[in-house]
Coordinates of C-alpha atoms in Angstrom, one line a residue:
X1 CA 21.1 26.7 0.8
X2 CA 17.8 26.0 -1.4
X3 CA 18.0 23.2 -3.8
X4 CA 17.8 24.5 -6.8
X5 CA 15.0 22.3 -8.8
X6 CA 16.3 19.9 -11.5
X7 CA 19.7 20.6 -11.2
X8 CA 22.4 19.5 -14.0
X9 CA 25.1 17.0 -13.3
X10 CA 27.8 17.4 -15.6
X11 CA 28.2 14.5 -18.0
X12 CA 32.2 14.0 -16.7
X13 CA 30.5 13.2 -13.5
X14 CA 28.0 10.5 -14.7
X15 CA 30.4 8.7 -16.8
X16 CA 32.8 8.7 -13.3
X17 CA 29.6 7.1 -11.7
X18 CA 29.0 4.9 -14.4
X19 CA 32.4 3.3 -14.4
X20 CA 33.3 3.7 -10.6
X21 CA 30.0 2.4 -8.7
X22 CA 28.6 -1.0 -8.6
X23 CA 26.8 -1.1 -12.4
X24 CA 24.2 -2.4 -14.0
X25 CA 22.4 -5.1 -15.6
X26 CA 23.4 -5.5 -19.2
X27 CA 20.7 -6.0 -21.8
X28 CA 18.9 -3.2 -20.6
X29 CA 16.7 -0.6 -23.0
X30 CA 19.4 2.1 -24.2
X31 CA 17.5 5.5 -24.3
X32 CA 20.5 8.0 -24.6
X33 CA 20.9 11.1 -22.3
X34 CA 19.6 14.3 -24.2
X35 CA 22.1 17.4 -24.9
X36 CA 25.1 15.0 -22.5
X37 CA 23.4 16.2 -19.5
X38 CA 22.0 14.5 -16.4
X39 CA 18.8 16.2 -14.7
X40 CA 18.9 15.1 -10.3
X41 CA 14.8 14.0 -9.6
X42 CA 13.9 14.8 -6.5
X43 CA 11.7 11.7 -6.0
X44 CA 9.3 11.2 -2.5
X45 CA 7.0 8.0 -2.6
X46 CA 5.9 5.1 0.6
X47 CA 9.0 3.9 -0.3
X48 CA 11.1 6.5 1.0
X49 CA 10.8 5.3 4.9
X50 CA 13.5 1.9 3.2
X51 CA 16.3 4.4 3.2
X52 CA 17.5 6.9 0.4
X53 CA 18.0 6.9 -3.1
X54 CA 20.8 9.1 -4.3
X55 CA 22.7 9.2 -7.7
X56 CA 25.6 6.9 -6.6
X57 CA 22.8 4.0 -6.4
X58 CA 23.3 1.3 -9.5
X59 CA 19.5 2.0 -10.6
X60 CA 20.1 5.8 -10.8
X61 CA 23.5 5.2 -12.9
X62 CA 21.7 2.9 -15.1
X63 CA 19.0 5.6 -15.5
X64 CA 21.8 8.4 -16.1
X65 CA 22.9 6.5 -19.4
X66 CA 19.3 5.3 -19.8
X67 CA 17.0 8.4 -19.5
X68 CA 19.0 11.1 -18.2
X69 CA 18.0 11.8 -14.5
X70 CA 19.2 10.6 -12.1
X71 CA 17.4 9.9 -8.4
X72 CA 17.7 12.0 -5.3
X73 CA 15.2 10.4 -2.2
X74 CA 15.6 11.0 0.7
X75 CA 15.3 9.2 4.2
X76 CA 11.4 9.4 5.2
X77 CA 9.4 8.3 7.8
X78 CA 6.6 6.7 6.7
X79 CA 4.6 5.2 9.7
X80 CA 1.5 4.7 8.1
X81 CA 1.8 7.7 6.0
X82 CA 1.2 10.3 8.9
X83 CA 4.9 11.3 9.3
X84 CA 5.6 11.0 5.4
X85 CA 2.3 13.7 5.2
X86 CA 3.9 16.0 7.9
X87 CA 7.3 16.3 6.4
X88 CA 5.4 16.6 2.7
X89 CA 3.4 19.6 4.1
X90 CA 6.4 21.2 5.2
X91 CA 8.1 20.9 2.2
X92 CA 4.9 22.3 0.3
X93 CA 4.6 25.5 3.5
X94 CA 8.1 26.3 2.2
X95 CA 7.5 26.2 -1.7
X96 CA 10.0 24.0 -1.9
X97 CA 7.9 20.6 -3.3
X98 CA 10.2 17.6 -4.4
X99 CA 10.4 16.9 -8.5
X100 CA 8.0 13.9 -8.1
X101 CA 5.9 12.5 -5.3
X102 CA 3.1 10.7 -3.8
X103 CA 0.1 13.0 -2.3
X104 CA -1.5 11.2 0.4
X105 CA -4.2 12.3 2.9
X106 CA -6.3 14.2 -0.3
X107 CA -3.6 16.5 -1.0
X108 CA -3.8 15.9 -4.6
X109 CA -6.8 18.5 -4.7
X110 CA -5.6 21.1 -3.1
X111 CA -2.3 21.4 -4.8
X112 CA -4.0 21.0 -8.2
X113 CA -6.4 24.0 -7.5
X114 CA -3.3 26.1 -5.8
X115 CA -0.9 25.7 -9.5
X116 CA 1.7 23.6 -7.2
X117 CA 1.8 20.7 -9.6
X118 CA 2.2 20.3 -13.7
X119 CA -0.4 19.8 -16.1
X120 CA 0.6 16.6 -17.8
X121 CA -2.1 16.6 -20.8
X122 CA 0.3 17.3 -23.5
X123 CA 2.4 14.7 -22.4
X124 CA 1.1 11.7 -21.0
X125 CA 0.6 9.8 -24.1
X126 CA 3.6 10.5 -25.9
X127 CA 6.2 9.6 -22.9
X128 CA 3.9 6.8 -21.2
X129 CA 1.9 5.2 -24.1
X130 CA 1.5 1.9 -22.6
X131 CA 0.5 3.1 -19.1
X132 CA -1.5 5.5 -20.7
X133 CA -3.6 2.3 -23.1
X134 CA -3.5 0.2 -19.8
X135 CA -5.2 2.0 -17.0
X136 CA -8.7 1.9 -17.9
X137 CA -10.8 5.0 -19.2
X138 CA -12.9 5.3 -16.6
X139 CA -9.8 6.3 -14.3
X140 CA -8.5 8.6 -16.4
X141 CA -12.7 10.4 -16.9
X142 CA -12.2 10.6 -12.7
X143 CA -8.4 11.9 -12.9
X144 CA -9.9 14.6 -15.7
X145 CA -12.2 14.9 -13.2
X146 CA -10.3 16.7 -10.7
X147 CA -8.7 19.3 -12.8
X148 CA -10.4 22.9 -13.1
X149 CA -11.6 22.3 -16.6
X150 CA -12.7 18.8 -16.3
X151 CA -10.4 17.9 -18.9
X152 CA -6.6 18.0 -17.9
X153 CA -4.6 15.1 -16.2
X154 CA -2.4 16.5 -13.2
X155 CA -2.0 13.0 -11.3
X156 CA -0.8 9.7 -12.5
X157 CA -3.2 7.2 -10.6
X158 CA -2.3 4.1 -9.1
X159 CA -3.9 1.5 -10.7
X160 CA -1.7 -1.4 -8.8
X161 CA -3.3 -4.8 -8.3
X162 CA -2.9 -4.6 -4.4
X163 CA -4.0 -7.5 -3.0
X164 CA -4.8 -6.9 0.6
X165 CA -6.0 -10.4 2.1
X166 CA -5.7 -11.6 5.4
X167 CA -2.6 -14.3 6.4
X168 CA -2.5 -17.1 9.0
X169 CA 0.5 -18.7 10.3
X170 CA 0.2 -22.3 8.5
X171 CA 3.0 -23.1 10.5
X172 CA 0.7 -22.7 13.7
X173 CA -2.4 -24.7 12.2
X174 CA 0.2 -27.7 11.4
X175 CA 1.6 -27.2 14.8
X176 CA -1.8 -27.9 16.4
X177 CA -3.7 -30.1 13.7
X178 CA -6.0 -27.8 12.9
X179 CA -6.9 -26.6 8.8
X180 CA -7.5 -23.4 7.9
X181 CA -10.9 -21.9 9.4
X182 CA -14.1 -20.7 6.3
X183 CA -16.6 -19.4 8.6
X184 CA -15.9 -16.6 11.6
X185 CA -16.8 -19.5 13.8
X186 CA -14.1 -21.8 12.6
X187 CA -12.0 -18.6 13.0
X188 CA -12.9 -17.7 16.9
X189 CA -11.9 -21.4 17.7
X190 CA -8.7 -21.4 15.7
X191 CA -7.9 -18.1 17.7
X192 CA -8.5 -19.9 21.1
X193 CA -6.0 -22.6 20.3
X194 CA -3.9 -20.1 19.4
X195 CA -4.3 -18.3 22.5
X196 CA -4.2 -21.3 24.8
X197 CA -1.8 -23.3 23.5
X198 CA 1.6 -23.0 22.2
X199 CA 0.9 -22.3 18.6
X200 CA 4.7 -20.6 17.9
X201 CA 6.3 -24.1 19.5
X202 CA 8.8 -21.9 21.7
X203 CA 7.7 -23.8 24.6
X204 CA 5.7 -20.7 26.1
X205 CA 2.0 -21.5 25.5
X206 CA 1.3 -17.7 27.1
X207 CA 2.5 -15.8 24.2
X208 CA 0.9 -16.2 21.3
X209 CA -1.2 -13.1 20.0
X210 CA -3.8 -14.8 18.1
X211 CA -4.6 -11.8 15.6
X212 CA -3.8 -8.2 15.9
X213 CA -4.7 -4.9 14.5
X214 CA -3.0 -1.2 14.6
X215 CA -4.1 2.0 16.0
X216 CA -7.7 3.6 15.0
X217 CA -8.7 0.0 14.2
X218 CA -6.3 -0.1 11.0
X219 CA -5.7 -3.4 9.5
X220 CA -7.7 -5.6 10.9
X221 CA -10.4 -5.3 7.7
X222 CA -10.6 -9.6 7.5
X223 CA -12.7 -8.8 10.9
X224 CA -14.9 -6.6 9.2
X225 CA -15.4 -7.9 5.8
X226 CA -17.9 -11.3 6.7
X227 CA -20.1 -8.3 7.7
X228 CA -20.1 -6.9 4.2
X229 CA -18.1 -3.7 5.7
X230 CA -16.7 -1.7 2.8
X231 CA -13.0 -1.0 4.1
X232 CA -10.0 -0.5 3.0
X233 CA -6.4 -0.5 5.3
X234 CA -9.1 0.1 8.2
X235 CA -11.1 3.3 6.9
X236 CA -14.8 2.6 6.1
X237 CA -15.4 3.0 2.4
X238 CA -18.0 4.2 0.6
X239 CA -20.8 1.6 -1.2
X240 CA -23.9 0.7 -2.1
X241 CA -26.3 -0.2 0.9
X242 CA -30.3 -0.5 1.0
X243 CA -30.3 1.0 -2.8
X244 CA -27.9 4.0 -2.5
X245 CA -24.7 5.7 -2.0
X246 CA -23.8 5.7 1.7
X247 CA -20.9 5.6 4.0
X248 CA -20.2 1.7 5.2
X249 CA -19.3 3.3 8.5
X250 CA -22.7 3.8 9.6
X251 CA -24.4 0.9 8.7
X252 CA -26.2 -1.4 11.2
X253 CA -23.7 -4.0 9.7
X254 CA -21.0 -2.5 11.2
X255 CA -22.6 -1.9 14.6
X256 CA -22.8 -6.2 14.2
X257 CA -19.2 -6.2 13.6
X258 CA -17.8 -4.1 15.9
X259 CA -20.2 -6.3 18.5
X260 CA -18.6 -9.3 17.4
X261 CA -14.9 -8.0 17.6
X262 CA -15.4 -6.4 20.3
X263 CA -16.5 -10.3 21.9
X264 CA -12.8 -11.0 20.7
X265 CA -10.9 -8.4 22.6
X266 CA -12.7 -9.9 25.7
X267 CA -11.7 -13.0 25.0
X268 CA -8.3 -12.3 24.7
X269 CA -8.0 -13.2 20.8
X270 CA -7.6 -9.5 19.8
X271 CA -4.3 -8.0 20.6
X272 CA -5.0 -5.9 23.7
X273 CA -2.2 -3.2 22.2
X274 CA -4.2 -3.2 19.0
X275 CA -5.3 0.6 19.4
X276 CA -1.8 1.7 20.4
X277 CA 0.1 -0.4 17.9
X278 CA 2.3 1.8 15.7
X279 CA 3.0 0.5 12.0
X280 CA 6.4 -0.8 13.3
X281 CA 5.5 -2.3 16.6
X282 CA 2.5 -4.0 15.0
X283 CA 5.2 -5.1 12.4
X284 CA 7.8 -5.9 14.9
X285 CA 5.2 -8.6 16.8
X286 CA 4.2 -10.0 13.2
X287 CA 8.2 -10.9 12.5
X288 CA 8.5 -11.3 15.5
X289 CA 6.9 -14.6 16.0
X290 CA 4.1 -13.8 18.3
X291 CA 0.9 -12.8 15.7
X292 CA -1.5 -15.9 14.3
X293 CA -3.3 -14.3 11.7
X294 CA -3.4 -10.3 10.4
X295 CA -4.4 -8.5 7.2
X296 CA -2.4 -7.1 5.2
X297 CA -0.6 -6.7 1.3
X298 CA -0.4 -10.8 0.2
X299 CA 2.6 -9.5 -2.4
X300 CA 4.5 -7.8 0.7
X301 CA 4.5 -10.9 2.6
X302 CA 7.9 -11.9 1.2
X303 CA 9.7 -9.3 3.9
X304 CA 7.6 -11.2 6.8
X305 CA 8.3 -14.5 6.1
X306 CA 12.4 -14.0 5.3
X307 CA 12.2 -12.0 8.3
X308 CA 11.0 -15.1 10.6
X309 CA 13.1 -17.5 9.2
X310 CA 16.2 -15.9 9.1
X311 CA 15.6 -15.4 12.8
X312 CA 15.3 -19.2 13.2
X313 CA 12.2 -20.0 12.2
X314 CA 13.0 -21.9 9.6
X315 CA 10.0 -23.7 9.3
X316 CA 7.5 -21.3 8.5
X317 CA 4.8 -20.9 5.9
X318 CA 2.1 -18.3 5.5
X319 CA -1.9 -19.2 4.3
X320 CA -4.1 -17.5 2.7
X321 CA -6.9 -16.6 5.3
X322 CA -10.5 -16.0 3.0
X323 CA -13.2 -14.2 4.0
X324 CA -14.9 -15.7 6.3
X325 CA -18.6 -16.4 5.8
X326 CA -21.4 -15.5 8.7
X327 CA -24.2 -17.0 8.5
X328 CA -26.0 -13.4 8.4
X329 CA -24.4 -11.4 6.0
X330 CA -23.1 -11.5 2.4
X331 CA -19.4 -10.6 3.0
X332 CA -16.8 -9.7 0.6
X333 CA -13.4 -8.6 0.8
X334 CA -12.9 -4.7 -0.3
X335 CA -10.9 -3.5 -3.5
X336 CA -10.3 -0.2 -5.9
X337 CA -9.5 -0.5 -9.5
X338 CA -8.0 3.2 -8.8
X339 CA -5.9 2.3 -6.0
X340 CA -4.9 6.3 -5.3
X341 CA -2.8 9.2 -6.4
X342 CA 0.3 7.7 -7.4
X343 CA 2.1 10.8 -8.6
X344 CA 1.8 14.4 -8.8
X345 CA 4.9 16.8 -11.0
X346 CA 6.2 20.0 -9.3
X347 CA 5.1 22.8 -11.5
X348 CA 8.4 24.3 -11.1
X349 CA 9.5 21.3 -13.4
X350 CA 11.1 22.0 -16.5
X351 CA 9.1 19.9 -19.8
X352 CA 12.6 18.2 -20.5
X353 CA 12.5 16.9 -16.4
X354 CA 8.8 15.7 -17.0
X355 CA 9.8 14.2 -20.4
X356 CA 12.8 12.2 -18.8
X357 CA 10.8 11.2 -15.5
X358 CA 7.9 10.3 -17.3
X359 CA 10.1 7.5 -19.8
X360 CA 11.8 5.9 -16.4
X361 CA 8.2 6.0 -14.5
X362 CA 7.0 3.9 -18.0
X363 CA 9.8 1.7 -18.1
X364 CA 9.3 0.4 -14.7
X365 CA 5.3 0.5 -15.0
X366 CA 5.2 -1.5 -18.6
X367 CA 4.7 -5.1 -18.2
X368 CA 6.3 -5.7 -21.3
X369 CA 9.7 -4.9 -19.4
X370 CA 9.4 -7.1 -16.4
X371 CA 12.1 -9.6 -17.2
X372 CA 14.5 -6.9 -18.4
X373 CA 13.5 -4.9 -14.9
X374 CA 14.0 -7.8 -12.7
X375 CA 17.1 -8.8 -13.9
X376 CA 18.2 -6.2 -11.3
X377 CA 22.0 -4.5 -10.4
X378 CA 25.0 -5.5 -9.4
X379 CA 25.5 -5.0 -5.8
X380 CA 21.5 -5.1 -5.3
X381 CA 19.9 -7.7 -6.7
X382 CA 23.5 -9.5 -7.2
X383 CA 27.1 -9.9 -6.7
X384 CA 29.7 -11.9 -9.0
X385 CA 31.8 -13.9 -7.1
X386 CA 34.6 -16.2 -8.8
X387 CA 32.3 -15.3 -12.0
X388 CA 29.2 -16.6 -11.1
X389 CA 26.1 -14.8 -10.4
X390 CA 25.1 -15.0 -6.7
X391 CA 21.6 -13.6 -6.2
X392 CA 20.6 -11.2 -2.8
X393 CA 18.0 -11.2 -1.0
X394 CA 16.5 -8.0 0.4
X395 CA 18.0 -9.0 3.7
X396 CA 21.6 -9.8 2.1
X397 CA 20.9 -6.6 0.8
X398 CA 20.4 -4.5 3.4
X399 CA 23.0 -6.7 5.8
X400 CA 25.8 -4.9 3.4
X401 CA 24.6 -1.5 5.2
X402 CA 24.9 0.5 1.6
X403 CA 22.1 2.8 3.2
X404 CA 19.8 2.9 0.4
X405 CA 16.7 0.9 -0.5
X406 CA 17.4 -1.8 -3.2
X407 CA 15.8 -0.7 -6.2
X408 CA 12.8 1.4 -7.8
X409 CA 9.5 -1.1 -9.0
X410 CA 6.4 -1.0 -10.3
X411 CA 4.8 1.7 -8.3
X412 CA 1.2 2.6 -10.5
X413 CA 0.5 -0.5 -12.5
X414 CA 0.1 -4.0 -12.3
X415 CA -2.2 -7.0 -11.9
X416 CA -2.3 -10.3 -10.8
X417 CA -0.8 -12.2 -13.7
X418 CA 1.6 -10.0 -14.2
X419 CA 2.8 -10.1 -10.6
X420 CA 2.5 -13.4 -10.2
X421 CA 4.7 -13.6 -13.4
X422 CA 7.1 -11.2 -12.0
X423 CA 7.7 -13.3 -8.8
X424 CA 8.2 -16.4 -10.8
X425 CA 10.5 -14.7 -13.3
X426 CA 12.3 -13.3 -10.2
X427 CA 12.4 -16.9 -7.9
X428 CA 14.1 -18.5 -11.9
X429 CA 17.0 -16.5 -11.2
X430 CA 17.3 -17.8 -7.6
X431 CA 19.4 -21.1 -6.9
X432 CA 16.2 -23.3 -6.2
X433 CA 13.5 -24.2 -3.2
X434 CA 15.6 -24.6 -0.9
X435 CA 17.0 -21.0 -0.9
X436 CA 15.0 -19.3 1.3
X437 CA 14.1 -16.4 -1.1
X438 CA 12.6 -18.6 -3.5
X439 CA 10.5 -20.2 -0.4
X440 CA 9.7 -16.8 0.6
X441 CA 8.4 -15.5 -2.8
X442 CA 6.8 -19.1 -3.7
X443 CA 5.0 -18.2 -0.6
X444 CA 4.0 -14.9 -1.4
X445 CA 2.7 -16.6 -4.9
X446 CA 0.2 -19.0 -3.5
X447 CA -1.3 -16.3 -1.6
X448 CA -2.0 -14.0 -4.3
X449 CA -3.5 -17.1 -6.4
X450 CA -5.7 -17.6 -3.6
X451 CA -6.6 -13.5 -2.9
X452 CA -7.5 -13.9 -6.9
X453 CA -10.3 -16.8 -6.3
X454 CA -11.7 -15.0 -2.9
X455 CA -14.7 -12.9 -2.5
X456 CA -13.1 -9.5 -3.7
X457 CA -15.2 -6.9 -4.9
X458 CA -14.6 -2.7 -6.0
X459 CA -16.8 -1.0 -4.5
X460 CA -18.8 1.9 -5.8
X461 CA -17.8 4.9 -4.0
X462 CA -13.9 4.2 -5.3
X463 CA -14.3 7.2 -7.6
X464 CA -15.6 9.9 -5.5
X465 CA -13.4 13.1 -5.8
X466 CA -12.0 14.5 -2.4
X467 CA -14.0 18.0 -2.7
X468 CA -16.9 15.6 -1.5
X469 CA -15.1 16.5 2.1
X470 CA -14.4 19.9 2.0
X471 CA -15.2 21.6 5.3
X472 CA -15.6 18.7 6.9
X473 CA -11.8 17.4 7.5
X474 CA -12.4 15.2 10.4
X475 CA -15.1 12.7 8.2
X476 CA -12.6 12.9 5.7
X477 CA -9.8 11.5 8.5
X478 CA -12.4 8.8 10.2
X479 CA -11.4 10.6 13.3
X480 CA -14.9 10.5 15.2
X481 CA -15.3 6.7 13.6
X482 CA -11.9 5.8 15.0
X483 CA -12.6 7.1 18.6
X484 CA -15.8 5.4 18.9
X485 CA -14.5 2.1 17.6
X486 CA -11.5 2.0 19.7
X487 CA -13.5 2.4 22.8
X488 CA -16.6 0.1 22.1
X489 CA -14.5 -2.5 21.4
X490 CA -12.2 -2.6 24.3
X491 CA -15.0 -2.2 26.9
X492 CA -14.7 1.7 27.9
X493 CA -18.0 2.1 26.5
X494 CA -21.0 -0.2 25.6
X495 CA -21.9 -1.0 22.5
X496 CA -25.1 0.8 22.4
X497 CA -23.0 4.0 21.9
X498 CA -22.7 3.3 18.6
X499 CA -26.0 4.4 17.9
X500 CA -24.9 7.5 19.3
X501 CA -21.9 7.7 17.0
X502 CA -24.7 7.5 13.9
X503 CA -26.3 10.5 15.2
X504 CA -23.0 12.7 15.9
X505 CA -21.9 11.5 12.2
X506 CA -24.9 12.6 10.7
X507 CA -25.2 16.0 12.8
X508 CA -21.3 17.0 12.7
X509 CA -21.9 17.0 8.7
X510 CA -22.4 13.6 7.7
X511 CA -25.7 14.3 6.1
X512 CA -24.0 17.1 3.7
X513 CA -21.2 14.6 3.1
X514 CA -23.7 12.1 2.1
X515 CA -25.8 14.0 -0.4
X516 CA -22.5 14.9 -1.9
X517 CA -21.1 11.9 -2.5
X518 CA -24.5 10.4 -4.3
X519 CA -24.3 13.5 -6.3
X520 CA -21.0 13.0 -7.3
X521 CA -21.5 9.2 -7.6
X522 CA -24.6 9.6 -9.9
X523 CA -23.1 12.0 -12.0
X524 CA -20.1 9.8 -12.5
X525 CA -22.7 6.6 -13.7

């Protein structure tokens, strides 16, 4: 059977739910249900690949008596958002879109110019004043942007402070007396010790991985950015080079880096399963004790390092890697202020749906709420035993098999302060240092202060509208970038076929691309 969109609950059912299940925090905002109903939200975001979401979880009972709705996600594969993209496409070939969700891949323009998602104009500001006052005007002129008139807001953007740095295994350095490395040559000799000796202390000195990457050179941008590579997540960027607008992909810059990494792999300090590496085998090595230093989120780091210790290694600690200066080049690690699309409204969404989404989405995107937020639910964030307060871990969490992920967050806005504040707020509630949690999220706090002091710079093609593209998917996907990269750098081919990559780029439509994107860029200045 279809599922019919925003369906009702009855209120009998809610109040069952909000006396049966596990509950909620008290202290909490009271925004009471409209007309005694409770409208089921259909919800798709990243976070969907953690499990589902359904309207017996203690957040979506708290948001019954709170706002109204209730949350209905389901189980989705995310794997670097390529399975999460095909199950969203069939969902959209069968006009049968979820209430809320993420577009990824570009989507966003297509389904605004095909009437598949809600005009939110009339609304934003009412139901999501201080998201609206705190993303910055220049975002929203680029969100207007994409709309047929120029003036309409169909997305809510993504504005999070997302600091993707690169980690290294302090544990390691310790382990063989060395600090961590500035300069890319401090870096290659680090690597060899990790390679040669045993770095993990699990008495094999043969399996270290000194650093690793994922398929179509993905997360691996700390190798890229002392080259002054605009990337971000592993996909060249656009910026500013020689004077003007251009894609970082084609730069003689990154012909020098690829050169370099490609010495690496050769070496044996680049994983040798780095172009085959799926999201969750590259993950699975990472926790698994075997990687020395990788890139990725510096606030998601908590999940590695729990991970690692509660598998024994109880002595780990995670440092911030910088970017690492070449003697050559003026590097700099790559950021957005307009991270992406964070959320898109089905059009076949009734105003009342919108209106009730739209407060929850505010609540858990206002920094003004953060303490209330993170006080968390009973049964997720934690259980009374003999009366006292005994706070979970996302592992405890998940150990109790409930099936679904722990709890909704800030998914659109926030910034270093506040997530540092968040994470201290959060470790106050824990029993101390010596809990592992708290070590894990102290962790996670020192490398975010020291992503805040690095070299980190938004570069200037950030605001470039997807139609820049159109007709020419595969330089919108990287795909010919990818192929050539993967191959140069493990040896199939030399290094002088990058040159010939420049050319196909440039002849397969790269030049159109180009004069697009400084169109688009100088008419956003």
């Amino acid at each position: 059977m279809k599922r019919q969109p925003n369906q009702l609950i009855g209120l009998a059912l809610v109040l069952l739910l909000v006396t049966a299940t596990l509950g909620f925090a008290g202290g909490r905002t009271e925004t009471a249900a409209a007309a005694g109903d409770v409208i089921a939200i259909e919800y798709w975001d990243e976070n969907n690949q953690h499990g589902i979401f359904d309207a017996n979880h203690p957040q979506s009972v708290a948001f019954a008596e709170q706002f109204g709705i209730v949350w209905e996600s389901p189980m989705v594969s995310w794997n670097g958002g390529t399975d999460y993209l095909q199950q969203l496409r069939l969902r959209i070939a069968a006009g049968d879109l979820p209430d809320i969700f993420m577009p990824w891949g570009g989507i966003e323009q297509e389904l605004i110019d095909n009437g598949a998602v809600a005009d939110l104009t009339d609304l934003i500001q009412e139901e999501m004043p201080a998201f609206y006052s705190n993303v910055a005007p220049e975002i929203w002129d680029f969100i207007r942007s994409l709309s047929p008139d120029g003036q309409s807001i169909y997305v809510l953007p993504s504005v999070q402070f997302t600091p993707l740095g690169g980690m290294i295994r302090g544990d390691w350095l310790d382990r063989l007396g060395l600090d961590v490395p500035t300069t890319v040559d401090e870096y290659v000799e680090v690597l060899r010790a990790f390679r040669d000796q045993d770095a993990s202390g699990d008495g094999n000195p043969n399996n270290e991985i000194p650093t690793s990457g994922r398929e179509g050179g993905r997360w691996m941008d700390h190798l890229f950015a002392p080259f002054g590579i605009a990337m971000v997540e592993g996909f060249p960027e656009w910026d500013i080079y020689d004077g003007e607008l251009q894609y970082s992909a084609v730069q003689p810059a990154m012909r020098s880096a690829i050169e370099w990494i490609r010495g690496l792999y050769a070496e044996g300090l680049l994983d040798p399963e780095t172009f085959i590496n799926t999201n969750q085998v590259w993950m699975g090595k990472i926790t698994g004790d075997l990687v020395g230093s990788w890139y990725h989120g510096t606030h998601w780091s908590p999940a590695r390092f729990t991970t690692l210790y509660n598998a024994g290694v109880t002595d780990v600690r995670l440092d911030y890697l910088p970017m690492l200066s070449h003697p050559d080049y003026e590097g700099f690690m790559t950021t957005t202020d307009y991270r992406r699309p964070g959320y898109v409204f089905g059009a076949h969404m009734t105003e009342e749906a919108i209106r009730r989404t739209m407060r929850a989405i505010e609540f858990v995107n206002d920094p003004a709420t953060i303490e209330e937020r993170n006080i968390g639910y009973e049964g997720v964030n934690f259980l009374i035993e003999n009366g006292q307060e005994v706070r979970l871990s996302t592992a405890d969490f998940l150990a109790l098999g409930t099936g679904y992920r722990p709890a909704l967050g800030a998914q659109l806005l926030s910034d270093a302060e506040t997530t540092i504040r968040t994470n201290e707020f959060q470790m106050s509630l824990l029993s101390g240092p010596d809990d592992p949690s708290y070590r894990a999220v102290d962790n996670a706090n020192r490398l975010i202060a020291a992503y805040s002091q690095d070299t980190v710079r938004s570069i200037a093609g950030q605001f470039l509208p997807p139609s820049i593209y159109e007709g020419y998917p595969d330089i919108r996907t990287h795909r010919l970038f990818q192929e050539y990269v993967a191959r140069i750098i493990v040896g199939d081919w030399e290094i002088d076929r990058f040159d010939e990559f420049v050319e196909r780029w440039y002849r397969s439509g790269g030049r159109e691309v180009t004069e697009r994107a400084q169109a688009a860029y100088a008419a956003l200045q």
